[in-house]
Structures are given as C-alpha cells and as structure tokens.
PDB file of C-alpha atoms in Angstrom:
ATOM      1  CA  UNK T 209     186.825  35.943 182.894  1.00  0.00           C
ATOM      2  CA  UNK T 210     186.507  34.093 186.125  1.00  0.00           C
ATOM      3  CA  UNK T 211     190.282  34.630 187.297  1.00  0.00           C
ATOM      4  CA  UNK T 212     191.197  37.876 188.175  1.00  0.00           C
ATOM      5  CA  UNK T 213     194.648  38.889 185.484  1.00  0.00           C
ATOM      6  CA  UNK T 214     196.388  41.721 185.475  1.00  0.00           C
ATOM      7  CA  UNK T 215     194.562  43.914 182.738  1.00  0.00           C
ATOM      8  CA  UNK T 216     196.603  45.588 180.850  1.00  0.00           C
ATOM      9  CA  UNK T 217     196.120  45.837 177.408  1.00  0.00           C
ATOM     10  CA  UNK T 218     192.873  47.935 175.613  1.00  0.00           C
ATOM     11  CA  UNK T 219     191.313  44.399 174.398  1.00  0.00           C
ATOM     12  CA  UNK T 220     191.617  43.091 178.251  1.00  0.00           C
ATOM     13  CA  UNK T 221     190.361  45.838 179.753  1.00  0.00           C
ATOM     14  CA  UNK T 222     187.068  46.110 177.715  1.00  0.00           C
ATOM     15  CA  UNK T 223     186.061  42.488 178.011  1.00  0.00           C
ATOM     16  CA  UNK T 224     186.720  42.587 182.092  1.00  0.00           C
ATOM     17  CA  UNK T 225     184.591  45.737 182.024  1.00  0.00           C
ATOM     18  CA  UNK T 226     181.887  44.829 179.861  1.00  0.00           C
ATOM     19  CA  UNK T 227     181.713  41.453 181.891  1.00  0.00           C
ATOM     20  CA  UNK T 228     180.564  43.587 184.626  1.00  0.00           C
ATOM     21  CA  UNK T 229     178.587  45.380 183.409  1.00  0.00           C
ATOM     22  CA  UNK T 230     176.612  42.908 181.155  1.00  0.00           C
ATOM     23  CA  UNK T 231     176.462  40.688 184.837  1.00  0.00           C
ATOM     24  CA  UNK T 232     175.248  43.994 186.306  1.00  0.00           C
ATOM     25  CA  UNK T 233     172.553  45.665 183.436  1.00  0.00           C
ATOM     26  CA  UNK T 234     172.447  42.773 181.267  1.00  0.00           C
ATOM     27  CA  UNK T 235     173.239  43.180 177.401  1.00  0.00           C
ATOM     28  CA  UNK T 236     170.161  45.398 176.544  1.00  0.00           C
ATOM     29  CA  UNK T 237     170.570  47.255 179.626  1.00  0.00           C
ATOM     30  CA  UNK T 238     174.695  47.760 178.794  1.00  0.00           C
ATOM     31  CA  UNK T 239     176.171  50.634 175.926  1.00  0.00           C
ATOM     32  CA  UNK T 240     179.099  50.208 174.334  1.00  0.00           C
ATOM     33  CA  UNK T 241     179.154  54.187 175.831  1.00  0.00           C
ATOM     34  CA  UNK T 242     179.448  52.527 179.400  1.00  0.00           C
ATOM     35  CA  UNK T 243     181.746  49.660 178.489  1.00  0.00           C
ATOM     36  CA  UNK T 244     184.116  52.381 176.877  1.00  0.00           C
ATOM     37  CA  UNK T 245     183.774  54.617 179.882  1.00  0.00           C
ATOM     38  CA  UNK T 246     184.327  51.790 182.445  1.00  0.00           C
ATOM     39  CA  UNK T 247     187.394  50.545 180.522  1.00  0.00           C
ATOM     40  CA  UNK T 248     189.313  54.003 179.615  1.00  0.00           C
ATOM     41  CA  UNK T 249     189.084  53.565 175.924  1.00  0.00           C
ATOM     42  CA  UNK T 250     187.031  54.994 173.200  1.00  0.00           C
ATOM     43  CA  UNK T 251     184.044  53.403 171.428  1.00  0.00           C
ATOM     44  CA  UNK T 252     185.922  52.740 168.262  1.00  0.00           C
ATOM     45  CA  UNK T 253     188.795  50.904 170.119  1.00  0.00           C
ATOM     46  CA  UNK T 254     184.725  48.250 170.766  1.00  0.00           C
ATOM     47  CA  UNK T 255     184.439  48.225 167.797  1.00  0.00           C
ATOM     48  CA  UNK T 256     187.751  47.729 166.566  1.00  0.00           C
ATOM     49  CA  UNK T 257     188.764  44.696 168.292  1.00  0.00           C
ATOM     50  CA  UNK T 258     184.692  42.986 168.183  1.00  0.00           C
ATOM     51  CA  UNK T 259     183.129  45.005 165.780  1.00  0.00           C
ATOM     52  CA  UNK T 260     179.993  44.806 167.593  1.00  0.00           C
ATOM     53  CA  UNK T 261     178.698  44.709 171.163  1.00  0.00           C
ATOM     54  CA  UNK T 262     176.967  41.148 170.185  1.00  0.00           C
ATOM     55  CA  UNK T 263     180.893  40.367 169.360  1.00  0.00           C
ATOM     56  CA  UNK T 264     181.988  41.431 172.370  1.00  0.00           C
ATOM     57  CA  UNK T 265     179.592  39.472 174.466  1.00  0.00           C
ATOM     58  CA  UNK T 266     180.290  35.901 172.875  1.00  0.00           C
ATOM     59  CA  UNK T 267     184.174  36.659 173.045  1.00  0.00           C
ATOM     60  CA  UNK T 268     183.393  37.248 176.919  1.00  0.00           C
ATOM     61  CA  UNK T 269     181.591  33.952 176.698  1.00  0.00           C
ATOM     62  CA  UNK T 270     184.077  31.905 174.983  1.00  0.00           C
ATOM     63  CA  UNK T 271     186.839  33.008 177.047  1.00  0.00           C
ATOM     64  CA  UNK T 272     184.919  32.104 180.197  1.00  0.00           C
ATOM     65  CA  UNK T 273     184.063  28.968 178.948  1.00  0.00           C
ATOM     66  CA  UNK T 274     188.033  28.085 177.589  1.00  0.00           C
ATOM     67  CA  UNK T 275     189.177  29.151 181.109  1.00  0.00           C
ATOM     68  CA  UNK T 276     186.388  27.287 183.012  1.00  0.00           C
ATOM     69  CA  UNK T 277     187.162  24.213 180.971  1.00  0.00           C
ATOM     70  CA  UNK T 278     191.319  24.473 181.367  1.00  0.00           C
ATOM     71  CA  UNK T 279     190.217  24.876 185.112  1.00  0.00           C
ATOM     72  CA  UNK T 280     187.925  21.560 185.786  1.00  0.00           C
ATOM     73  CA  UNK T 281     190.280  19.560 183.331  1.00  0.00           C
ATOM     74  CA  UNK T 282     193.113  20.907 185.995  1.00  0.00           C
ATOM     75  CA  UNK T 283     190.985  19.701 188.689  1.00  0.00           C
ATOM     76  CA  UNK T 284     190.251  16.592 186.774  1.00  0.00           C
ATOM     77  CA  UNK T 285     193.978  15.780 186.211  1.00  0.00           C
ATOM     78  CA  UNK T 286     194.331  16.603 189.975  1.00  0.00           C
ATOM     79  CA  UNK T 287     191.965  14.290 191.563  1.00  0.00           C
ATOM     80  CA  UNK T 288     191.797  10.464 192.517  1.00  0.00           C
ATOM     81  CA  UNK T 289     187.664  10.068 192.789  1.00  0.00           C
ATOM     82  CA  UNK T 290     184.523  11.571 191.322  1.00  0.00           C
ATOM     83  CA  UNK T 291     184.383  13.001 194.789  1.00  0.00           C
ATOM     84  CA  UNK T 292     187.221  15.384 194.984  1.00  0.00           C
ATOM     85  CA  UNK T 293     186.901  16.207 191.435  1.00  0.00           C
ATOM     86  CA  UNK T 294     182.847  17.562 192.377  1.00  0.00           C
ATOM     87  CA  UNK T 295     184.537  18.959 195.928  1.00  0.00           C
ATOM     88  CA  UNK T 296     187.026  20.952 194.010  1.00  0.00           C
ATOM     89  CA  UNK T 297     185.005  22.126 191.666  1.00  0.00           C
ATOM     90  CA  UNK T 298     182.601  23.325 194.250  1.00  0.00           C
ATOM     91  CA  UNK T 299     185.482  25.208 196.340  1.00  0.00           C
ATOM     92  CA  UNK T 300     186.229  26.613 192.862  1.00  0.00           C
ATOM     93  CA  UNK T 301     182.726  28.122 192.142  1.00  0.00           C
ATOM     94  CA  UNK T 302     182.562  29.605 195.771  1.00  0.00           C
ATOM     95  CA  UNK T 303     186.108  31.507 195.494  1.00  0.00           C
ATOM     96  CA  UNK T 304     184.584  32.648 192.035  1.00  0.00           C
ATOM     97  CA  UNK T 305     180.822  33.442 193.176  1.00  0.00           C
ATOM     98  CA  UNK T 306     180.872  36.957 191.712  1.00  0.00           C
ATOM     99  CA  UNK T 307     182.319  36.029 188.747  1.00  0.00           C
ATOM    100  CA  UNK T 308     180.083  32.743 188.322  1.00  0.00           C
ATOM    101  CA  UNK T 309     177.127  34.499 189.232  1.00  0.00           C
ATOM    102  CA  UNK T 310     177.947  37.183 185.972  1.00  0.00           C
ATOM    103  CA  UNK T 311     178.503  34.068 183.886  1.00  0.00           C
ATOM    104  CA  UNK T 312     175.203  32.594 184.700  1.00  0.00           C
ATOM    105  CA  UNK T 313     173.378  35.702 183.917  1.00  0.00           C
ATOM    106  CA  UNK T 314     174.968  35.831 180.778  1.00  0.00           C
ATOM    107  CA  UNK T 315     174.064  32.684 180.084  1.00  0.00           C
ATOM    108  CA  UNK T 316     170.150  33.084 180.660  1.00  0.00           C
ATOM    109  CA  UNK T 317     170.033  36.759 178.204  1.00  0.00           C
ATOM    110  CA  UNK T 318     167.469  36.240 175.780  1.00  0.00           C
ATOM    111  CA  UNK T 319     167.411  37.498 171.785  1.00  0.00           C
ATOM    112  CA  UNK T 320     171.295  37.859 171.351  1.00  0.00           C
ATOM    113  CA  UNK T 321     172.438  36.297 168.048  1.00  0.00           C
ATOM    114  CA  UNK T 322     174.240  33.394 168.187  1.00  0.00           C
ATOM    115  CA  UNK T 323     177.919  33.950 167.568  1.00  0.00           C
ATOM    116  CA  UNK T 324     179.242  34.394 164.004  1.00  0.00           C
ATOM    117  CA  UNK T 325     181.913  32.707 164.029  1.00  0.00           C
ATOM    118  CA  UNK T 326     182.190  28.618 163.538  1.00  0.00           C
ATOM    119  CA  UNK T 327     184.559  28.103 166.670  1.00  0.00           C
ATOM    120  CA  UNK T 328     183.041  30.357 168.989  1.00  0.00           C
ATOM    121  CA  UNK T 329     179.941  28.409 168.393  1.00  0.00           C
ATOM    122  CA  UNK T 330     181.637  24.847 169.007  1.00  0.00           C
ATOM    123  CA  UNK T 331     182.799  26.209 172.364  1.00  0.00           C
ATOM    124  CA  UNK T 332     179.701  27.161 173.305  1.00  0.00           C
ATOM    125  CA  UNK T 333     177.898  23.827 171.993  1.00  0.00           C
ATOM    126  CA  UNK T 334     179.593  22.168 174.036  1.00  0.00           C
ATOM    127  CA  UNK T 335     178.074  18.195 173.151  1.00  0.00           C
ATOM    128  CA  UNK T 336     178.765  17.171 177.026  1.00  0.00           C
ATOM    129  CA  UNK T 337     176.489  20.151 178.436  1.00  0.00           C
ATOM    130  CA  UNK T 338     178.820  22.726 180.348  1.00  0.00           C
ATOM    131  CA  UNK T 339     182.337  23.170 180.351  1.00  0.00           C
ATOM    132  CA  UNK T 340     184.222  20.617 182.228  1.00  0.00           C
ATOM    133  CA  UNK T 341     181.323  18.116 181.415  1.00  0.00           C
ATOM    134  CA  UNK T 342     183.521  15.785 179.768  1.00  0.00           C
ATOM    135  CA  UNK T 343     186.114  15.668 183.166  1.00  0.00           C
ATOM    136  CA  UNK T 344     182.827  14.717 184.912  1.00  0.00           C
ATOM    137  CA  UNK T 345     181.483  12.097 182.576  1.00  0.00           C
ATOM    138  CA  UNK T 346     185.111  10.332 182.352  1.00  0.00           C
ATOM    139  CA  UNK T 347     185.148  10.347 186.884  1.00  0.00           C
ATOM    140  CA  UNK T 348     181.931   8.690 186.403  1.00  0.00           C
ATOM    141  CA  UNK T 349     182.963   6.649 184.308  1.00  0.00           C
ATOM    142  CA  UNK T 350     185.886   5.535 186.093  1.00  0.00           C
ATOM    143  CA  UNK T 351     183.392   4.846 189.025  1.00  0.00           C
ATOM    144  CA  UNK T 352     181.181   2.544 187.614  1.00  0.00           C
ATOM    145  CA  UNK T 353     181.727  -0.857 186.683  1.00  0.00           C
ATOM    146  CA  UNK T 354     180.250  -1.137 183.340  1.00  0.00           C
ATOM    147  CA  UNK T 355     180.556   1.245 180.296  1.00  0.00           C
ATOM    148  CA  UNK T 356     177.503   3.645 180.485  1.00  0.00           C
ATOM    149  CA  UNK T 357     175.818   5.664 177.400  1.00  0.00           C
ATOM    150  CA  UNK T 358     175.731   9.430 177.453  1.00  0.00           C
ATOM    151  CA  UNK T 359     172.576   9.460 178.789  1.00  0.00           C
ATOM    152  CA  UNK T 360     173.434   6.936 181.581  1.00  0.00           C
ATOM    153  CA  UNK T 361     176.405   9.635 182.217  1.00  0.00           C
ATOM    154  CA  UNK T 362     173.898  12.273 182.639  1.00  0.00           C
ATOM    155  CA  UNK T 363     171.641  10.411 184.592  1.00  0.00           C
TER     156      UNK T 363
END
C-alpha cells in the first residue's frame, strides 16, 4: 500500500480505496458503503474477496507490512553502513509521507479484532518490532564489535 501500482483489478482497487479512507475516517468512521463507492464496485464484491470489513483492514495491513519489509531488506541489501541503510530509509518514508502517515493511523485504531488468520498474524507480530527491524538489527550488528542480545539491539 505504500507504492503507488497501477490498480486494476476489483480486489486492488478496494484495498487502495479503503486505505484511504480508513487513513482518512478511521475504521469506525469508514462503511464498506464508502469503500464500495470510492472503488467502483459493489458491497458484495467486500465481501467477497474479505468477507468482512475487519478482513479487509488486516489484508491492507499485511500487504503494507510485506511491501515495507521487501523495501528496507532492498535498502538493506543496498547499503555499506548502518548509516545509509537509516538515510535511505528516511528518504523512503518522506517520498511515502501520505501513505506512511495512513499506515500509522492504522496502526494506533483501537477495538479491531486481531486477524483470523495464523499468517496474517505472524506478519504483523513481527518478533523484531516493525517491519524491516531485522535489516536494522543485522547493520547494527555489523557495527559493533561484539555480539549483542536483542535487547542490546534495541537499545
């Protein structure tokens, strides 16, 4: 969700419009009426491919979170130092402000159900804190002399 692609099938178009719109009203203040307006498809095509709008939400999530991750492990591949990796990342989150910013409100709803299903949930759970965490513990890593703990990573 935080790259702009070209949107052309019913399943892409409702998760790029509900990610607005979530990022814009939140989840209590979004309908699956506006989501299927703002799309071009009907309510049952919602319900259809997430079967609910709680669904539809952690699909959004999880796909923002694969893509974020794919993105920093890029970045991580990329880069010589802990430095660039962190100044990449950065220019990253500025070029994608709007989209981060939706993200992060996302992230901070209150009383949705955690996902359903058992590898939504891992991607989410993410042990190493958010996506790309691991990328950023392993430049550490490679930065400091002596093996740290993950708490020592954190730190």
């Amino acid at each position: 969700m935080l790259r702009k692609k070209p949107q052309s099938d019913t399943r892409a178009r409702i998760m790029e419009a509900a990610f607005e719109l979530f990022g814009r009203y939140g989840f209590d203040g979004t309908s699956i009426r506006q989501i299927a307006v703002q799309a071009e498809v009907n309510t049952a095509a919602i319900n259809y491919h997430f079967r609910s709008k709680e669904g539809l939400f952690w699909e959004i999530m999880v796909q923002t979170f694969i893509e974020l991750e794919a993105q920093i492990k890029l970045f991580f591949e990329e880069s010589k130092s802990l430095q660039e990796l962190s100044l990449k990342t950065f220019d990253y989150f500025l070029e994608e402000s709007y989209a981060l910013k939706n993200t992060m409100k996302m992230m901070l709803m209150e009383g949705i159900p955690l996902p359903d299903h058992p590898e939504q949930l891992a991607v989410i759970n993410n042990p190493m804190g958010p996506p790309g965490g691991q990328y950023f513990a392993q430049a550490v890593q490679k930065e400091i002399p002596y093996p740290l703990n993950r708490e020592g990573i954190f730190f």
